[in-house]
Short mmCIF file of C-alpha atoms in Angstrom, two decimals:
data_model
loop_
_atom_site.label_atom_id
_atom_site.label_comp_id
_atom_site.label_asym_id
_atom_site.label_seq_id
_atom_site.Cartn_x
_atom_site.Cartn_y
_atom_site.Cartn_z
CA UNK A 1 -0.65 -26.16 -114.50
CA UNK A 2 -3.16 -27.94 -113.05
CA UNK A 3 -7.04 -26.96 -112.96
CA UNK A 4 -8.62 -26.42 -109.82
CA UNK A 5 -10.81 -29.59 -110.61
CA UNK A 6 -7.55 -31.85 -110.74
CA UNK A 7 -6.31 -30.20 -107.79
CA UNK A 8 -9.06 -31.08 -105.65
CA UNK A 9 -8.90 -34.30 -106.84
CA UNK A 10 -4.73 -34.47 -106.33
CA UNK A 11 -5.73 -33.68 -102.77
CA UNK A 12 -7.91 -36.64 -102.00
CA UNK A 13 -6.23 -39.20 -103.50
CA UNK A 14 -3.31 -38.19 -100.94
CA UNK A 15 -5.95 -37.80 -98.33
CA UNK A 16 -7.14 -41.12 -98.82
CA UNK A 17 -3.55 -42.98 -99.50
CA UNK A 18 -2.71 -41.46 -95.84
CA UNK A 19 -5.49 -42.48 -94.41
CA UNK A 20 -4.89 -46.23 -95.64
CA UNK A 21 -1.18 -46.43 -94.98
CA UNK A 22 -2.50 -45.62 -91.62
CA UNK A 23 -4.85 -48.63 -90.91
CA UNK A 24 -2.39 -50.95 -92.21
CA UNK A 25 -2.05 -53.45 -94.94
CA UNK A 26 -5.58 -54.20 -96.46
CA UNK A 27 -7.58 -51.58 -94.74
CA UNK A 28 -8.38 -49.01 -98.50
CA UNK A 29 -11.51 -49.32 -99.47
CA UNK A 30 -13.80 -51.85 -100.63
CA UNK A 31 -12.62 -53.06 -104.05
CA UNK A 32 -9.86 -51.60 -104.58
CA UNK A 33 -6.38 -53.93 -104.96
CA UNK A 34 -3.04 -52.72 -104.24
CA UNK A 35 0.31 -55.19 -104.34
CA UNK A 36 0.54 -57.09 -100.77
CA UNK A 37 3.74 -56.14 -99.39
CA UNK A 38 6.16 -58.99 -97.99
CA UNK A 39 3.96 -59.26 -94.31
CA UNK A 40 1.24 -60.27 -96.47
CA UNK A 41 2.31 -62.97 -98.52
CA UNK A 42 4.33 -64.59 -95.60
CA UNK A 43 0.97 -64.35 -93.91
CA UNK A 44 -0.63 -66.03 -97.38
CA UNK A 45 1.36 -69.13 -97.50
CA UNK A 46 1.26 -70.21 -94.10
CA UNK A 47 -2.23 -70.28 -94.40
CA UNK A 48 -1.96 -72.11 -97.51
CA UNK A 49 0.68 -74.38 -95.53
CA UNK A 50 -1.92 -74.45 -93.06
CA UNK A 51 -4.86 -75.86 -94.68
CA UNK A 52 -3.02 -78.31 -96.28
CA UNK A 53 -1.60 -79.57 -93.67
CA UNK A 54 -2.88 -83.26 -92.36
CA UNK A 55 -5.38 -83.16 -89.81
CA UNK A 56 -3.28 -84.30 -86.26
CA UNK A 57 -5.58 -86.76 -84.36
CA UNK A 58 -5.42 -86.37 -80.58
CA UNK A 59 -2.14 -88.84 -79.03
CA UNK A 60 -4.12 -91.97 -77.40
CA UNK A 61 -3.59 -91.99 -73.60
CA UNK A 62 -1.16 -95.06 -72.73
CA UNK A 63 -2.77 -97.18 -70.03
CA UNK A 64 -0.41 -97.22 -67.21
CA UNK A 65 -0.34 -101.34 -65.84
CA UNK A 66 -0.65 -101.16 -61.53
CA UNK A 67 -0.60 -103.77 -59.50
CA UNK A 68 -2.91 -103.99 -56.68
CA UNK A 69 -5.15 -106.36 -54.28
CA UNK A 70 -8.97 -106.40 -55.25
CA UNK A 71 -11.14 -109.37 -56.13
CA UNK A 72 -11.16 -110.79 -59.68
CA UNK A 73 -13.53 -108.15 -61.13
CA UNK A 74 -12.02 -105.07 -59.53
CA UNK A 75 -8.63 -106.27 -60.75
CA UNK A 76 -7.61 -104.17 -64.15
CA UNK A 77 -6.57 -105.58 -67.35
CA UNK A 78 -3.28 -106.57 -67.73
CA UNK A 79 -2.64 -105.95 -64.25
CA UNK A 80 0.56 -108.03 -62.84
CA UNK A 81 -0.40 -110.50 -59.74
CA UNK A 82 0.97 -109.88 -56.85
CA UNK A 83 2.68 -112.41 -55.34
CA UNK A 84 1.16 -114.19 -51.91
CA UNK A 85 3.23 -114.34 -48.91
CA UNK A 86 4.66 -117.93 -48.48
CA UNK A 87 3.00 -119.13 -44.99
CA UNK A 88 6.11 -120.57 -42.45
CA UNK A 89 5.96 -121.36 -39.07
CA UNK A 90 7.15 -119.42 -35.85
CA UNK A 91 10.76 -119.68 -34.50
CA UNK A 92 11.24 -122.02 -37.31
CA UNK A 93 15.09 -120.51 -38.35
CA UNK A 94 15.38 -120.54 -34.27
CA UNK A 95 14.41 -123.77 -33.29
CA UNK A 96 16.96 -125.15 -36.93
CA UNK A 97 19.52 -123.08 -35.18
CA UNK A 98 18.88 -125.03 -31.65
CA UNK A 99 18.91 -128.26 -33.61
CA UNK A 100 22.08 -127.94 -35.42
CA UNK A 101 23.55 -127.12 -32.14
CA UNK A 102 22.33 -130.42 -30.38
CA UNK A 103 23.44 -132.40 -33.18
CA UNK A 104 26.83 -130.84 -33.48
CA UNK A 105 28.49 -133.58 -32.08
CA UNK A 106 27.43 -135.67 -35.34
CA UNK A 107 27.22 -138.80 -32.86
CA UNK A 108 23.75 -140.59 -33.20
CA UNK A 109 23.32 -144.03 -35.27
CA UNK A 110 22.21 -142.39 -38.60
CA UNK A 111 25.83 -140.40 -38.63
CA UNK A 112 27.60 -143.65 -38.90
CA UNK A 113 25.08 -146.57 -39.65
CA UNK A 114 22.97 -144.57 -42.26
CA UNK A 115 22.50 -144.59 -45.85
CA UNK A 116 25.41 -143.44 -46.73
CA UNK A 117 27.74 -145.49 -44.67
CA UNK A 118 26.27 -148.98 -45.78
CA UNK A 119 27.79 -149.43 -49.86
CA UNK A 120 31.11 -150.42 -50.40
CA UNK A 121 32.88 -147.31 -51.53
CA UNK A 122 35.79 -148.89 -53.70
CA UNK A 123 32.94 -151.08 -55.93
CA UNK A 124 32.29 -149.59 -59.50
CA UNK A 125 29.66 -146.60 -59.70
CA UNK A 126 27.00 -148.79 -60.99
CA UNK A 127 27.46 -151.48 -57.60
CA UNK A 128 27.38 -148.30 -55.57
CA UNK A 129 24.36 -146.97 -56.03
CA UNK A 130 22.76 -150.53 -55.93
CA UNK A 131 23.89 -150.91 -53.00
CA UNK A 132 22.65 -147.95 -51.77
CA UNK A 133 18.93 -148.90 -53.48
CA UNK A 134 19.09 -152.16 -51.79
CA UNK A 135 20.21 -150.54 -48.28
CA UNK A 136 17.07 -148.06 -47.97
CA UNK A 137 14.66 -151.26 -48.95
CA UNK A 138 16.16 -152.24 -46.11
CA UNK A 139 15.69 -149.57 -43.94
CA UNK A 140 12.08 -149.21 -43.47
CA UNK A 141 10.78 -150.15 -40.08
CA UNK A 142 14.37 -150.96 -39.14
CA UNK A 143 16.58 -149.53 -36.80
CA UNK A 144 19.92 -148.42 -38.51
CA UNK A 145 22.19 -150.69 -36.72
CA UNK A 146 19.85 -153.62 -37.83
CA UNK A 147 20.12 -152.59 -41.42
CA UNK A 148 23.96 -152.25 -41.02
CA UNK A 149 23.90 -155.70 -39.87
CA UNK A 150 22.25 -156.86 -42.92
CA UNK A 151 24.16 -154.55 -45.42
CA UNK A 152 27.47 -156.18 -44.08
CA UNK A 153 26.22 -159.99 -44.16
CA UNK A 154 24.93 -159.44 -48.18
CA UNK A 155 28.71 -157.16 -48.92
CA UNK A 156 30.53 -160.38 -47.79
CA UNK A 157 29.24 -162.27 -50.30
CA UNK A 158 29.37 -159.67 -53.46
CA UNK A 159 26.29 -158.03 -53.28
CA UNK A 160 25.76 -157.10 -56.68
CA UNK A 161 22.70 -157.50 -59.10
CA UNK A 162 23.66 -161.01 -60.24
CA UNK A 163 24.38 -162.04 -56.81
CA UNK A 164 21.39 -161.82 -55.68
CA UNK A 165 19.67 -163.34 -58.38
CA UNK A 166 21.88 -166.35 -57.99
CA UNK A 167 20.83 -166.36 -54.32
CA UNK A 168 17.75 -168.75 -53.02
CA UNK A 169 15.30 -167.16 -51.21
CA UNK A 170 16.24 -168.72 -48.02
CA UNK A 171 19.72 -167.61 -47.72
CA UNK A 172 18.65 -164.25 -48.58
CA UNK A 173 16.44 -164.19 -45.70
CA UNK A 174 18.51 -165.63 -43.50
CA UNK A 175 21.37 -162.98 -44.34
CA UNK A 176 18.48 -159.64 -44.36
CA UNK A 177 16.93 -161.46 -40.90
CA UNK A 178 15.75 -159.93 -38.45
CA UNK A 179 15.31 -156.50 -40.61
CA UNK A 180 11.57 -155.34 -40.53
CA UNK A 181 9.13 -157.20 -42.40
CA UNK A 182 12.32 -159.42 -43.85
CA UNK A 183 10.21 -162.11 -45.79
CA UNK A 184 8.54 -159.28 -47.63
CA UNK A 185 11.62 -157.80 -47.89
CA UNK A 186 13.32 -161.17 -49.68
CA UNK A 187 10.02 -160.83 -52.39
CA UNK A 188 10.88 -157.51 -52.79
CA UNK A 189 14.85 -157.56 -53.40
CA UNK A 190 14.28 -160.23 -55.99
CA UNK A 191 11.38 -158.66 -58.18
CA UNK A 192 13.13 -155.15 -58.20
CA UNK A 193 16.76 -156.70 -58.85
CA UNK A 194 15.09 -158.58 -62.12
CA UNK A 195 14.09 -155.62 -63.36
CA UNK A 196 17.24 -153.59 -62.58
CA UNK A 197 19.04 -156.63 -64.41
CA UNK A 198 16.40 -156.54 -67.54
CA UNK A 199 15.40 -152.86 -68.37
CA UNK A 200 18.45 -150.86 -66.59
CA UNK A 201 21.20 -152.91 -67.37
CA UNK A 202 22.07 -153.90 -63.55
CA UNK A 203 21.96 -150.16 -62.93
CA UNK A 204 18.75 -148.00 -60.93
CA UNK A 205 16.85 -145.35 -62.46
CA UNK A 206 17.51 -141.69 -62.20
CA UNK A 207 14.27 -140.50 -61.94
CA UNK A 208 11.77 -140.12 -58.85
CA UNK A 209 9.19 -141.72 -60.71
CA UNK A 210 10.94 -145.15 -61.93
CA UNK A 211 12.52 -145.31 -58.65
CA UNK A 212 9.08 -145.86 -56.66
CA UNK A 213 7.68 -147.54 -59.39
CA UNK A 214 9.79 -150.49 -58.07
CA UNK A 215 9.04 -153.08 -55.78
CA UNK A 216 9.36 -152.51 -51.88
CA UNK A 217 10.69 -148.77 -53.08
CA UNK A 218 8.69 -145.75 -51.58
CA UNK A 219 9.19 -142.15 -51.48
CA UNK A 220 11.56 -141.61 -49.21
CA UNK A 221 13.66 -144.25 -50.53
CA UNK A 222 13.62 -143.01 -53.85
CA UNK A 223 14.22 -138.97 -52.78
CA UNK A 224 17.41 -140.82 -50.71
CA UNK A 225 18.42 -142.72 -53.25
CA UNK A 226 18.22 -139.48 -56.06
CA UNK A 227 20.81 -137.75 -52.88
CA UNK A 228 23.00 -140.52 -52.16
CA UNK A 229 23.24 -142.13 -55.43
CA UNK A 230 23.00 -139.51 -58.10
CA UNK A 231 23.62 -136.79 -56.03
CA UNK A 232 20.43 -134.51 -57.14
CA UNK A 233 18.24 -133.38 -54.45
CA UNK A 234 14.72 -133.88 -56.12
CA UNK A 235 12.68 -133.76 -52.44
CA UNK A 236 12.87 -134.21 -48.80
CA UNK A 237 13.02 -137.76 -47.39
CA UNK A 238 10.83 -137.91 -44.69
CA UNK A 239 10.48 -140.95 -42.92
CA UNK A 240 8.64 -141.44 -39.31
CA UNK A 241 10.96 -138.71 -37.14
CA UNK A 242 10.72 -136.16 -39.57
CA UNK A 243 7.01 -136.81 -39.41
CA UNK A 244 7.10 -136.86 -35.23
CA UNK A 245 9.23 -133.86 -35.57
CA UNK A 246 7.38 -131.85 -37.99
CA UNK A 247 4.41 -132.48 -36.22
CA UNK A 248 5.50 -131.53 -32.53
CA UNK A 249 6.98 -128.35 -33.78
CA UNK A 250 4.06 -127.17 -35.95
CA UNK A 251 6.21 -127.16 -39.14
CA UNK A 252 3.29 -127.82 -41.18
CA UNK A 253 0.00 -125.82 -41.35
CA UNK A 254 -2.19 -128.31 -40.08
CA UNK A 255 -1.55 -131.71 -38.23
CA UNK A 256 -0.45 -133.99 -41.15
CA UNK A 257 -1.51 -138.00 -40.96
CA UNK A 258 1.31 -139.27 -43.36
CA UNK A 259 5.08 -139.06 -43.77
CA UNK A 260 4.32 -137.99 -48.04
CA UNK A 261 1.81 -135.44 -46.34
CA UNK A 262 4.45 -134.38 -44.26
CA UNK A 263 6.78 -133.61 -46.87
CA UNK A 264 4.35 -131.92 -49.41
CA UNK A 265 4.06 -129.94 -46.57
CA UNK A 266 7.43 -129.28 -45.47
CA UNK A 267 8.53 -128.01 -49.14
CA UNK A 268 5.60 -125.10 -49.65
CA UNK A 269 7.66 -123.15 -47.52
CA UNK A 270 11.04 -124.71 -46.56
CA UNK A 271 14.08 -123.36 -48.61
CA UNK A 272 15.32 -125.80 -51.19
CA UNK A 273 18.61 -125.30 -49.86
CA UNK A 274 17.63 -127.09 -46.65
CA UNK A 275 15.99 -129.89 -48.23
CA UNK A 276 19.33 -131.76 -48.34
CA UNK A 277 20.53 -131.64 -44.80
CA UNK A 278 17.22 -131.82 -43.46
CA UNK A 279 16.11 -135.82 -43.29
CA UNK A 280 19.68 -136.68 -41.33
CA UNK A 281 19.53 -133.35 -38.81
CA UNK A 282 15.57 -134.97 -37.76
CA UNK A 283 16.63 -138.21 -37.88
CA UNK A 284 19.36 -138.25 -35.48
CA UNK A 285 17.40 -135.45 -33.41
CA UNK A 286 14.74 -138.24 -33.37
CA UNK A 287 16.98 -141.06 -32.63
CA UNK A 288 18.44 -138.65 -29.36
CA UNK A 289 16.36 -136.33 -28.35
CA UNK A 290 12.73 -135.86 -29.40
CA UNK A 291 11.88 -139.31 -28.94
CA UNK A 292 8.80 -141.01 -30.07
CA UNK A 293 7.90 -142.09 -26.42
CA UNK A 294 8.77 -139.81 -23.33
CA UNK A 295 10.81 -137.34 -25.15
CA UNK A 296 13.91 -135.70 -23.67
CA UNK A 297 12.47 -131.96 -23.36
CA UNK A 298 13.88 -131.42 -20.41
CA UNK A 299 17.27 -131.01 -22.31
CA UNK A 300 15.96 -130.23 -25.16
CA UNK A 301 17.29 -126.35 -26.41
CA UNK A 302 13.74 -125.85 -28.26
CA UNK A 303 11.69 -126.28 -25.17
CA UNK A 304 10.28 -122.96 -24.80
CA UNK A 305 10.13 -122.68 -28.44
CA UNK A 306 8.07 -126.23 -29.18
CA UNK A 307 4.55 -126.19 -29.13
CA UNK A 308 4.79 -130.10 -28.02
CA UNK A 309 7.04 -129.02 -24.88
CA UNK A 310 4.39 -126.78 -23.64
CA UNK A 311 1.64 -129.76 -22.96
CA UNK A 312 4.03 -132.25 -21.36
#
């Protein structure tokens, strides 16, 4: 049996276990220990896991790149330029439309006296396209049934690099005659077949840039001659209608004093997929229709549509 002391003292250790089973794990009193129970050490290791754990640095906001219009310093980095409207004139896919419908008929001098009419078609590839070299030297300041003329005289006698080496200058003028500027012309023919005959084996360059670099040879001839002869459209030919032309119908931004202004002009904003058929639909618009003097408006389908028509 138990004293009374040690039952007093029976009754508040059960006193004081209820009373800590009833605040929870932890709560006895100061400094005394009892055996965590399976809550607590759970609780224990995560923070253990916890504090060492790395630190986690804050994710780095990604810079989202926008496009937009500003000036230079407003612009953001790495922002993408936007791209600038191409500038081309009013009614121009109207007033091509009108044209192509006048020249339908495929009937002025350039459809059958032109560039491409003028070489002899059966001669070796190499003949060809001198031929076709020597026809556009030809050409300028000539009217195409003059340089037909011509082409036909020099064909009759083999017109091939070697012939007209072997040729005097006098008979070569008196077959070219009366072609524009035909003493020039003779000068020309000669210096530019030597060097055909000495650097390109008889043949002509394929390149822009030799091409002009030849005597009597100028842009137009040499973008012609890239066409006709090599088949590679490197430009548009522009020669004096295409000029008028441009001109009257406001093609260009701004008035333009040159046929090679003309064209830098004409391919800022003209599709490269015109540049081809371009030079012989002016031409033989030119040679019908919008004349240089006292042009035909009056049948003209574009007359409502040309700036030119409106003043006349």
């Amino acid at each position: 049996m138990c004293s009374p002391q040690e039952s007093g003292m029976t009754a508040l250790s059960a006193r004081m276990l209820t009373r800590s089973r009833s605040l929870g794990p932890g709560a006895g009193p100061r400094g005394c220990r009892e055996e965590p129970g399976p809550l607590r050490r759970r609780e224990a290791a995560a923070e253990a896991r916890k504090s060492h754990s790395p630190v986690k640095r804050p994710r780095k906001a990604q810079r989202l790149r926008v496009a937009y219009e500003g000036s230079d310093s407003e612009k953001g980095e790495g922002a993408e330029p936007l791209k600038v409207p191409v500038w081309e004139p009013q009614d121009w896919q109207q007033q091509l439309v009108n044209i192509r419908a006048m020249r339908n008929k495929k009937d002025a001098p350039v459809d059958h006296l032109g560039t491409e009419h003028c070489y002899d078609s059966s001669a070796p590839p190499k003949v060809r396209r001198y031929q076709v070299l020597l026809s556009l030297m030809l050409s300028s300041q000539t009217k195409d049934q003059v340089t037909a003329g011509a082409m036909q005289r020099l064909r009759a006698r083999g017109l091939t690099v070697d012939s007209i080496l072997q040729t005097d200058d006098a008979t070569l003028g008196k077959l070219i005659y009366p072609v524009g500027f035909w003493r020039s012309k003779v000068k020309y023919i000669k210096q530019t077949s030597a060097i055909l005959q000495q650097h390109y084996g008889g043949d002509i360059p394929a390149s822009v840039a030799e091409l002009v670099a030849l005597p009597g040879v100028g842009p137009k001839m040499a973008h012609l001659a890239m066409a006709v002869a090599w088949g590679t459209v490197s430009g548009i030919a522009v020669d004096t209608h295409v000029h008028r032309i441009a001109n009257r119908l406001r093609w260009t931004k701004k008035a333009t004093k040159s046929p090679e202004e003309t064209r830098a002009a004409l391919e800022e904003w003209l599709p490269r997929e015109l540049w081809h058929e371009i030079n012989g639909l002016l031409v033989g618009f030119g040679q019908q229709t919008c004349l240089p003097v006292r042009p035909r408006c009056h049948t003209c389908l574009n007359q409502a549509l040309c700036p030119a028509a409106q003043g006349l």
